[in-house]
């Protein structure tokens, strides 16, 4: 069974500071990996995804994530955080190619607060 | 492209009544839709997966008689919470994947429905 761990429940950073949100996954093969952002009372917006190839993926809003197979990690980064980035961030894992399923498993989320 | 509209965004109902939540794919044909439930400050819990024209597949522990899911067309899936009780109060989110699609295109999520049962 696939699982996702986001070890940080809540992170607070100053505006302009760099950010790294951690995500570790458990999956028997090479998974598909996603980061989503959720503003209060809203649905989820896809930030970026990894399927194969270059392990550093670029997303929207200046976010990037790096897939490290040896560490089973897919950490999200942003070099300079803006106040509008304050939200809940979810890492998700999906079955890889050929699995025949579309089911995503989500981590518990990391709430990001930004200090002006 | 790939827009999913979820309605209503917020609903308050009395205990014992039923509530229907709609999830529509506006610009693509959604062959598979997913319904999630999100408790306050918690992650998304998959409730069920529905494929157009067939019965929904419910996750373990989800009462199929309480949470009725219909996916009668390629653009509409509905979740009906029957005989709602205060413990059913939650944030419900749908997502959809299109015909011929795969996770390569990712999911599109609705904006969610906040259900409050009083």
PDB file of C-alpha atoms in Angstrom:
ATOM      1  CA  UNK A   1       0.000   0.000   0.000  1.00  0.00           C
ATOM      2  CA  UNK A   2       1.179   3.478  -0.739  1.00  0.00           C
ATOM      3  CA  UNK A   3       1.563   6.091   1.968  1.00  0.00           C
ATOM      4  CA  UNK A   4       2.767   9.659   2.318  1.00  0.00           C
ATOM      5  CA  UNK A   5       4.338  11.356   5.307  1.00  0.00           C
ATOM      6  CA  UNK A   6       4.601  15.085   5.747  1.00  0.00           C
ATOM      7  CA  UNK A   7       6.513  15.416   9.015  1.00  0.00           C
ATOM      8  CA  UNK A   8       5.886  19.109   9.519  1.00  0.00           C
ATOM      9  CA  UNK A   9       2.353  20.014  10.553  1.00  0.00           C
ATOM     10  CA  UNK A  10       2.945  23.760  10.633  1.00  0.00           C
ATOM     11  CA  UNK A  11       5.778  25.916   9.362  1.00  0.00           C
ATOM     12  CA  UNK A  12       6.194  29.648   9.776  1.00  0.00           C
ATOM     13  CA  UNK A  13       8.586  31.640   7.631  1.00  0.00           C
ATOM     14  CA  UNK A  14       9.254  35.314   7.052  1.00  0.00           C
ATOM     15  CA  UNK A  15       8.319  36.845   3.754  1.00  0.00           C
ATOM     16  CA  UNK A  16      11.283  36.693   1.410  1.00  0.00           C
ATOM     17  CA  UNK A  17      12.834  33.725   3.177  1.00  0.00           C
ATOM     18  CA  UNK A  18      13.367  30.385   1.505  1.00  0.00           C
ATOM     19  CA  UNK A  19      11.047  27.463   2.086  1.00  0.00           C
ATOM     20  CA  UNK A  20      11.316  23.704   2.072  1.00  0.00           C
ATOM     21  CA  UNK A  21       8.387  21.428   2.815  1.00  0.00           C
ATOM     22  CA  UNK A  22       9.215  17.801   3.381  1.00  0.00           C
ATOM     23  CA  UNK A  23       7.483  14.791   1.918  1.00  0.00           C
ATOM     24  CA  UNK A  24       8.385  11.127   2.200  1.00  0.00           C
ATOM     25  CA  UNK A  25       6.515   8.369   0.475  1.00  0.00           C
ATOM     26  CA  UNK A  26       6.242   4.623   0.581  1.00  0.00           C
ATOM     27  CA  UNK A  27       5.476   2.769  -2.615  1.00  0.00           C
ATOM     28  CA  UNK A  28       6.621  -0.479  -4.119  1.00  0.00           C
ATOM     29  CA  UNK A  29       7.602   0.898  -7.488  1.00  0.00           C
ATOM     30  CA  UNK A  30       8.283   4.273  -8.988  1.00  0.00           C
ATOM     31  CA  UNK A  31       5.274   6.378  -8.134  1.00  0.00           C
ATOM     32  CA  UNK A  32       3.779   9.483  -9.570  1.00  0.00           C
ATOM     33  CA  UNK A  33       4.266  12.353  -7.124  1.00  0.00           C
ATOM     34  CA  UNK A  34       2.328  15.561  -6.713  1.00  0.00           C
ATOM     35  CA  UNK A  35       2.219  18.702  -4.643  1.00  0.00           C
ATOM     36  CA  UNK A  36      -1.073  20.518  -4.184  1.00  0.00           C
ATOM     37  CA  UNK A  37      -1.925  23.765  -2.429  1.00  0.00           C
ATOM     38  CA  UNK A  38      -5.204  24.519  -0.697  1.00  0.00           C
ATOM     39  CA  UNK A  39      -6.372  27.919   0.464  1.00  0.00           C
ATOM     40  CA  UNK A  40      -8.955  28.003   3.292  1.00  0.00           C
ATOM     41  CA  UNK A  41     -12.346  26.752   2.170  1.00  0.00           C
ATOM     42  CA  UNK A  42     -11.096  25.999  -1.319  1.00  0.00           C
ATOM     43  CA  UNK A  43     -10.315  22.985  -3.421  1.00  0.00           C
ATOM     44  CA  UNK A  44      -6.829  21.852  -4.354  1.00  0.00           C
ATOM     45  CA  UNK A  45      -4.609  23.400  -6.968  1.00  0.00           C
ATOM     46  CA  UNK A  46      -1.818  21.396  -8.552  1.00  0.00           C
ATOM     47  CA  UNK A  47       1.598  22.993  -8.039  1.00  0.00           C
ATOM     48  CA  UNK A  48       3.733  20.399  -9.793  1.00  0.00           C
ATOM     49  CA  UNK A  49       4.080  16.730 -10.552  1.00  0.00           C
ATOM     50  CA  UNK A  50       6.792  14.175 -11.178  1.00  0.00           C
ATOM     51  CA  UNK A  51       6.491  11.108 -13.361  1.00  0.00           C
ATOM     52  CA  UNK A  52       9.929  10.371 -14.720  1.00  0.00           C
ATOM     53  CA  UNK A  53      13.030  11.969 -16.129  1.00  0.00           C
ATOM     54  CA  UNK A  54      14.639  15.016 -14.595  1.00  0.00           C
ATOM     55  CA  UNK A  55      14.348  14.683 -10.841  1.00  0.00           C
ATOM     56  CA  UNK A  56      14.038  18.427 -10.337  1.00  0.00           C
ATOM     57  CA  UNK A  57      10.635  19.608 -11.458  1.00  0.00           C
ATOM     58  CA  UNK A  58       9.424  23.138 -11.805  1.00  0.00           C
ATOM     59  CA  UNK A  59       5.912  24.160 -10.960  1.00  0.00           C
ATOM     60  CA  UNK A  60       3.697  27.182 -10.838  1.00  0.00           C
ATOM     61  CA  UNK A  61       4.157  30.178  -8.565  1.00  0.00           C
ATOM     62  CA  UNK A  62       7.921  29.700  -8.430  1.00  0.00           C
ATOM     63  CA  UNK A  63       7.826  26.334  -6.670  1.00  0.00           C
ATOM     64  CA  UNK A  64      10.075  23.412  -7.445  1.00  0.00           C
ATOM     65  CA  UNK A  65      10.470  19.920  -6.039  1.00  0.00           C
ATOM     66  CA  UNK A  66      13.197  17.340  -6.161  1.00  0.00           C
ATOM     67  CA  UNK A  67      12.607  13.620  -6.350  1.00  0.00           C
ATOM     68  CA  UNK A  68      15.213  11.595  -4.463  1.00  0.00           C
ATOM     69  CA  UNK A  69      14.654   7.925  -4.938  1.00  0.00           C
ATOM     70  CA  UNK A  70      17.287   6.880  -2.408  1.00  0.00           C
ATOM     71  CA  UNK A  71      15.523   8.866   0.281  1.00  0.00           C
ATOM     72  CA  UNK A  72      11.961   8.247  -0.932  1.00  0.00           C
ATOM     73  CA  UNK A  73      11.460  11.966  -0.746  1.00  0.00           C
ATOM     74  CA  UNK A  74       9.851  14.672  -2.836  1.00  0.00           C
ATOM     75  CA  UNK A  75      10.487  17.929  -1.023  1.00  0.00           C
ATOM     76  CA  UNK A  76       8.928  21.168  -2.166  1.00  0.00           C
ATOM     77  CA  UNK A  77      11.020  24.324  -2.276  1.00  0.00           C
ATOM     78  CA  UNK A  78      10.676  27.991  -3.015  1.00  0.00           C
ATOM     79  CA  UNK A  79      13.614  30.418  -2.857  1.00  0.00           C
ATOM     80  CA  UNK A  80      11.615  33.441  -1.699  1.00  0.00           C
ATOM     81  CA  UNK A  81       8.233  33.147  -0.066  1.00  0.00           C
ATOM     82  CA  UNK A  82       5.474  35.677  -0.629  1.00  0.00           C
ATOM     83  CA  UNK A  83       2.686  36.441   1.836  1.00  0.00           C
ATOM     84  CA  UNK A  84       0.205  35.000  -0.649  1.00  0.00           C
ATOM     85  CA  UNK A  85       1.874  31.591  -0.319  1.00  0.00           C
ATOM     86  CA  UNK A  86       0.303  31.109   3.106  1.00  0.00           C
ATOM     87  CA  UNK A  87      -1.896  28.028   2.684  1.00  0.00           C
ATOM     88  CA  UNK A  88      -2.039  24.295   3.296  1.00  0.00           C
ATOM     89  CA  UNK A  89       0.242  22.144   1.185  1.00  0.00           C
ATOM     90  CA  UNK A  90      -0.389  18.503   0.415  1.00  0.00           C
ATOM     91  CA  UNK A  91       1.979  15.959  -1.012  1.00  0.00           C
ATOM     92  CA  UNK A  92       0.342  13.058  -2.838  1.00  0.00           C
ATOM     93  CA  UNK A  93       1.456   9.812  -4.420  1.00  0.00           C
ATOM     94  CA  UNK A  94      -0.244   7.927  -7.196  1.00  0.00           C
ATOM     95  CA  UNK A  95       0.430   4.561  -8.775  1.00  0.00           C
ATOM     96  CA  UNK A  96       2.990   4.618 -11.523  1.00  0.00           C
ATOM     97  CA  UNK A  97       2.655   3.734 -15.167  1.00  0.00           C
ATOM     98  CA  UNK A  98       0.703   0.600 -15.924  1.00  0.00           C
ATOM     99  CA  UNK A  99      -0.827   0.300 -12.486  1.00  0.00           C
ATOM    100  CA  UNK A 100      -4.334   0.594 -13.874  1.00  0.00           C
ATOM    101  CA  UNK A 101      -5.503   2.784 -11.029  1.00  0.00           C
ATOM    102  CA  UNK A 102      -5.839   6.521 -10.630  1.00  0.00           C
ATOM    103  CA  UNK A 103      -6.148   6.643  -6.876  1.00  0.00           C
ATOM    104  CA  UNK A 104      -4.105   9.273  -5.076  1.00  0.00           C
ATOM    105  CA  UNK A 105      -2.949   9.021  -1.480  1.00  0.00           C
ATOM    106  CA  UNK A 106      -2.429  12.283   0.327  1.00  0.00           C
ATOM    107  CA  UNK A 107      -0.202  13.273   3.187  1.00  0.00           C
ATOM    108  CA  UNK A 108      -1.728  15.042   6.155  1.00  0.00           C
ATOM    109  CA  UNK A 109      -0.627  18.414   4.928  1.00  0.00           C
ATOM    110  CA  UNK A 110       1.667  21.187   6.089  1.00  0.00           C
ATOM    111  CA  UNK A 111       0.227  24.526   6.992  1.00  0.00           C
ATOM    112  CA  UNK A 112       2.432  27.401   5.926  1.00  0.00           C
ATOM    113  CA  UNK A 113       2.212  30.743   7.704  1.00  0.00           C
ATOM    114  CA  UNK A 114       4.107  33.744   6.383  1.00  0.00           C
ATOM    115  CA  UNK A 115       5.221  36.587   8.607  1.00  0.00           C
ATOM    116  CA  UNK A 116       5.248  39.964   6.840  1.00  0.00           C
TER     117      UNK A 116
ATOM    118  CA  UNK B   1      -8.978  23.845 -19.667  1.00  0.00           C
ATOM    119  CA  UNK B   2      -9.905  21.005 -17.291  1.00  0.00           C
ATOM    120  CA  UNK B   3     -12.282  22.866 -15.021  1.00  0.00           C
ATOM    121  CA  UNK B   4     -14.403  21.139 -12.407  1.00  0.00           C
ATOM    122  CA  UNK B   5     -17.310  22.990 -10.902  1.00  0.00           C
ATOM    123  CA  UNK B   6     -18.680  21.896  -7.558  1.00  0.00           C
ATOM    124  CA  UNK B   7     -21.976  23.141  -6.184  1.00  0.00           C
ATOM    125  CA  UNK B   8     -23.032  24.287  -3.674  1.00  0.00           C
ATOM    126  CA  UNK B   9     -19.953  25.732  -2.050  1.00  0.00           C
ATOM    127  CA  UNK B  10     -21.662  25.878   1.300  1.00  0.00           C
ATOM    128  CA  UNK B  11     -24.839  24.281   2.632  1.00  0.00           C
ATOM    129  CA  UNK B  12     -26.535  24.122   5.999  1.00  0.00           C
ATOM    130  CA  UNK B  13     -29.214  21.513   6.549  1.00  0.00           C
ATOM    131  CA  UNK B  14     -31.281  20.143   9.361  1.00  0.00           C
ATOM    132  CA  UNK B  15     -30.511  16.800  10.912  1.00  0.00           C
ATOM    133  CA  UNK B  16     -32.412  14.009   9.169  1.00  0.00           C
ATOM    134  CA  UNK B  17     -32.643  15.690   5.787  1.00  0.00           C
ATOM    135  CA  UNK B  18     -30.709  14.820   2.636  1.00  0.00           C
ATOM    136  CA  UNK B  19     -28.276  16.998   0.753  1.00  0.00           C
ATOM    137  CA  UNK B  20     -27.068  16.663  -2.817  1.00  0.00           C
ATOM    138  CA  UNK B  21     -23.683  17.926  -3.964  1.00  0.00           C
ATOM    139  CA  UNK B  22     -22.926  18.232  -7.660  1.00  0.00           C
ATOM    140  CA  UNK B  23     -19.613  17.923  -9.404  1.00  0.00           C
ATOM    141  CA  UNK B  24     -19.440  18.909 -13.055  1.00  0.00           C
ATOM    142  CA  UNK B  25     -16.602  18.785 -15.529  1.00  0.00           C
ATOM    143  CA  UNK B  26     -17.066  21.875 -17.658  1.00  0.00           C
ATOM    144  CA  UNK B  27     -14.718  21.361 -20.564  1.00  0.00           C
ATOM    145  CA  UNK B  28     -13.848  17.705 -20.615  1.00  0.00           C
ATOM    146  CA  UNK B  29     -15.467  14.336 -20.249  1.00  0.00           C
ATOM    147  CA  UNK B  30     -14.829  12.934 -16.815  1.00  0.00           C
ATOM    148  CA  UNK B  31     -14.715   9.175 -17.059  1.00  0.00           C
ATOM    149  CA  UNK B  32     -13.690   8.830 -13.441  1.00  0.00           C
ATOM    150  CA  UNK B  33     -14.615  11.013 -10.505  1.00  0.00           C
ATOM    151  CA  UNK B  34     -13.455  10.828  -6.938  1.00  0.00           C
ATOM    152  CA  UNK B  35     -15.167  12.048  -3.808  1.00  0.00           C
ATOM    153  CA  UNK B  36     -13.125  13.055  -0.809  1.00  0.00           C
ATOM    154  CA  UNK B  37     -13.974  14.120   2.686  1.00  0.00           C
ATOM    155  CA  UNK B  38     -11.756  16.462   4.625  1.00  0.00           C
ATOM    156  CA  UNK B  39     -12.035  16.928   8.365  1.00  0.00           C
ATOM    157  CA  UNK B  40     -10.787  20.171   9.924  1.00  0.00           C
ATOM    158  CA  UNK B  41      -7.027  20.402   9.726  1.00  0.00           C
ATOM    159  CA  UNK B  42      -6.844  16.920   8.276  1.00  0.00           C
ATOM    160  CA  UNK B  43      -5.910  15.445   4.962  1.00  0.00           C
ATOM    161  CA  UNK B  44      -8.271  14.283   2.270  1.00  0.00           C
ATOM    162  CA  UNK B  45      -9.897  10.929   2.811  1.00  0.00           C
ATOM    163  CA  UNK B  46     -11.042   9.154  -0.323  1.00  0.00           C
ATOM    164  CA  UNK B  47     -14.657   8.110   0.056  1.00  0.00           C
ATOM    165  CA  UNK B  48     -15.426   6.578  -3.295  1.00  0.00           C
ATOM    166  CA  UNK B  49     -14.471   6.310  -6.930  1.00  0.00           C
ATOM    167  CA  UNK B  50     -17.109   6.480  -9.605  1.00  0.00           C
ATOM    168  CA  UNK B  51     -16.852   5.582 -13.258  1.00  0.00           C
ATOM    169  CA  UNK B  52     -19.430   6.876 -15.678  1.00  0.00           C
ATOM    170  CA  UNK B  53     -22.306   4.493 -16.083  1.00  0.00           C
ATOM    171  CA  UNK B  54     -21.319   2.089 -13.367  1.00  0.00           C
ATOM    172  CA  UNK B  55     -21.687   1.784  -9.631  1.00  0.00           C
ATOM    173  CA  UNK B  56     -19.310   3.632  -7.394  1.00  0.00           C
ATOM    174  CA  UNK B  57     -16.580   1.816  -5.537  1.00  0.00           C
ATOM    175  CA  UNK B  58     -16.568   2.800  -1.889  1.00  0.00           C
ATOM    176  CA  UNK B  59     -13.586   2.798   0.412  1.00  0.00           C
ATOM    177  CA  UNK B  60     -13.634   0.660   3.483  1.00  0.00           C
ATOM    178  CA  UNK B  61     -15.652   2.183   6.277  1.00  0.00           C
ATOM    179  CA  UNK B  62     -17.713   4.466   4.057  1.00  0.00           C
ATOM    180  CA  UNK B  63     -21.429   3.765   4.255  1.00  0.00           C
ATOM    181  CA  UNK B  64     -22.710   3.413   0.721  1.00  0.00           C
ATOM    182  CA  UNK B  65     -26.314   3.774   1.841  1.00  0.00           C
ATOM    183  CA  UNK B  66     -25.559   7.081   3.517  1.00  0.00           C
ATOM    184  CA  UNK B  67     -23.351   8.535   0.825  1.00  0.00           C
ATOM    185  CA  UNK B  68     -25.061   7.880  -2.480  1.00  0.00           C
ATOM    186  CA  UNK B  69     -22.948   8.547  -5.530  1.00  0.00           C
ATOM    187  CA  UNK B  70     -24.302   8.780  -9.035  1.00  0.00           C
ATOM    188  CA  UNK B  71     -22.198   9.263 -12.140  1.00  0.00           C
ATOM    189  CA  UNK B  72     -24.844   9.093 -14.821  1.00  0.00           C
ATOM    190  CA  UNK B  73     -23.091  11.190 -17.439  1.00  0.00           C
ATOM    191  CA  UNK B  74     -19.578  12.042 -18.514  1.00  0.00           C
ATOM    192  CA  UNK B  75     -19.878  15.532 -17.082  1.00  0.00           C
ATOM    193  CA  UNK B  76     -21.793  15.075 -13.846  1.00  0.00           C
ATOM    194  CA  UNK B  77     -21.391  13.158 -10.638  1.00  0.00           C
ATOM    195  CA  UNK B  78     -23.491  13.715  -7.557  1.00  0.00           C
ATOM    196  CA  UNK B  79     -22.981  12.875  -3.912  1.00  0.00           C
ATOM    197  CA  UNK B  80     -26.107  12.684  -1.789  1.00  0.00           C
ATOM    198  CA  UNK B  81     -25.733  12.627   1.960  1.00  0.00           C
ATOM    199  CA  UNK B  82     -28.875  10.903   3.165  1.00  0.00           C
ATOM    200  CA  UNK B  83     -30.426  11.391   6.580  1.00  0.00           C
ATOM    201  CA  UNK B  84     -27.637  13.748   7.500  1.00  0.00           C
ATOM    202  CA  UNK B  85     -26.438  14.019  11.072  1.00  0.00           C
ATOM    203  CA  UNK B  86     -24.115  16.533  12.723  1.00  0.00           C
ATOM    204  CA  UNK B  87     -21.216  14.088  12.450  1.00  0.00           C
ATOM    205  CA  UNK B  88     -21.568  14.269   8.669  1.00  0.00           C
ATOM    206  CA  UNK B  89     -20.584  17.924   8.807  1.00  0.00           C
ATOM    207  CA  UNK B  90     -17.399  18.228   6.839  1.00  0.00           C
ATOM    208  CA  UNK B  91     -15.735  19.583   3.717  1.00  0.00           C
ATOM    209  CA  UNK B  92     -16.426  17.437   0.669  1.00  0.00           C
ATOM    210  CA  UNK B  93     -14.289  17.717  -2.462  1.00  0.00           C
ATOM    211  CA  UNK B  94     -14.628  16.039  -5.816  1.00  0.00           C
ATOM    212  CA  UNK B  95     -11.990  15.488  -8.441  1.00  0.00           C
ATOM    213  CA  UNK B  96     -12.130  14.200 -11.968  1.00  0.00           C
ATOM    214  CA  UNK B  97      -9.979  12.630 -14.602  1.00  0.00           C
ATOM    215  CA  UNK B  98     -10.842  12.718 -18.257  1.00  0.00           C
ATOM    216  CA  UNK B  99     -11.393  10.273 -21.047  1.00  0.00           C
ATOM    217  CA  UNK B 100      -8.146   8.792 -22.178  1.00  0.00           C
ATOM    218  CA  UNK B 101      -6.513  10.593 -19.335  1.00  0.00           C
ATOM    219  CA  UNK B 102      -4.072   9.381 -16.855  1.00  0.00           C
ATOM    220  CA  UNK B 103      -2.281  10.709 -13.896  1.00  0.00           C
ATOM    221  CA  UNK B 104       0.114  12.283 -16.358  1.00  0.00           C
ATOM    222  CA  UNK B 105      -2.396  15.055 -16.696  1.00  0.00           C
ATOM    223  CA  UNK B 106      -3.116  15.142 -13.023  1.00  0.00           C
ATOM    224  CA  UNK B 107      -6.430  15.522 -11.362  1.00  0.00           C
ATOM    225  CA  UNK B 108      -8.686  18.510 -11.432  1.00  0.00           C
ATOM    226  CA  UNK B 109     -10.392  19.296  -8.157  1.00  0.00           C
ATOM    227  CA  UNK B 110     -13.620  21.080  -7.460  1.00  0.00           C
ATOM    228  CA  UNK B 111     -13.629  23.975  -5.033  1.00  0.00           C
ATOM    229  CA  UNK B 112     -15.295  21.924  -2.320  1.00  0.00           C
ATOM    230  CA  UNK B 113     -18.565  21.992  -0.395  1.00  0.00           C
ATOM    231  CA  UNK B 114     -18.776  22.893   3.267  1.00  0.00           C
ATOM    232  CA  UNK B 115     -21.658  20.884   4.751  1.00  0.00           C
ATOM    233  CA  UNK B 116     -22.985  21.846   8.154  1.00  0.00           C
ATOM    234  CA  UNK B 117     -25.723  19.733   9.699  1.00  0.00           C
ATOM    235  CA  UNK B 118     -27.597  21.385  12.554  1.00  0.00           C
TER     236      UNK B 118
END
